[in-house]
Amino acid sequence: GKRSIYASTRAEALNRLSEAQAGIEVTAAAATPVTIGEFLAGWLENVRAQVKPRTLESYAGAVQLYIKPALGHILLHELTAAGVEAMTTGMLGRGKSPSTCAHTRTVLRVALAHAQRTGMLELNAAALSRPPRITRHERTPLTCDEAGRLLGSAAGSGLKALLQLALLCGLRRGELLALNWTDLDLSA
């Protein structure tokens, strides 16, 4: 921020101004450069109390598996949008899905936004980078014949009731597994 310097003479004001500028240069030079890997380790600790355990697990996985190996050695202030795009392109080249690449970029973007808020970084390279293109595949529902064969193959297993519910209600796996007895209305 701005800082005012007061003095009784012009010469004294110029002298105080040069002392203040020298102090700023010393402070900037004394700041220890931090690598992306070091920053992310601290960020994960900081964010631990602010997010749900599954979110933290997702962040930590993206950091450990993808971000640190590709970018961890780079100094935080030297990261560029091209570097972030190179990371996601490399992931795609190794067979990772575009949605995994996009999620990894999002985790890095959120972390770098924290660095911006705390004054460690001026520009968020991940926010400036282009996200990988995600193509959506059209899903085709099972035909009645295919649904019948699926239920027939599940006969005698504990999965038949779960599959029937999935087919009749269109519930996804997570929704099915989250059901409780209290969700059931026997009077209906």
CSV table of C-alpha atoms in Angstrom, one decimal, residues 2 12 17 58 70 96 99 103 107 120 137 147 159 161 176 178 183 185:
chain,number,residue,atom,x,y,z
A,2,LYS,CA,0.9,3.6,-0.1
A,12,GLU,CA,15.4,15.5,4.4
A,17,LEU,CA,12.4,8.4,0.8
A,58,SER,CA,-9.0,-35.3,-3.5
A,70,ALA,CA,5.4,-32.0,-12.8
A,96,LYS,CA,-5.1,-39.5,-18.0
A,99,SER,CA,-11.6,-34.6,-16.5
A,103,HIS,CA,-9.6,-31.4,-11.8
A,107,VAL,CA,-6.8,-27.8,-7.5
A,120,MET,CA,2.8,-14.6,-2.1
A,137,HIS,CA,-20.3,-38.9,-24.3
A,147,ALA,CA,-32.4,-54.8,-18.3
A,159,LEU,CA,-27.3,-57.2,-5.8
A,161,ALA,CA,-32.7,-55.6,-5.2
A,176,LEU,CA,-28.1,-46.1,-4.0
A,178,ALA,CA,-26.4,-43.7,0.6
A,183,ASP,CA,-35.6,-43.1,3.3
A,185,ASP,CA,-41.9,-45.0,2.9
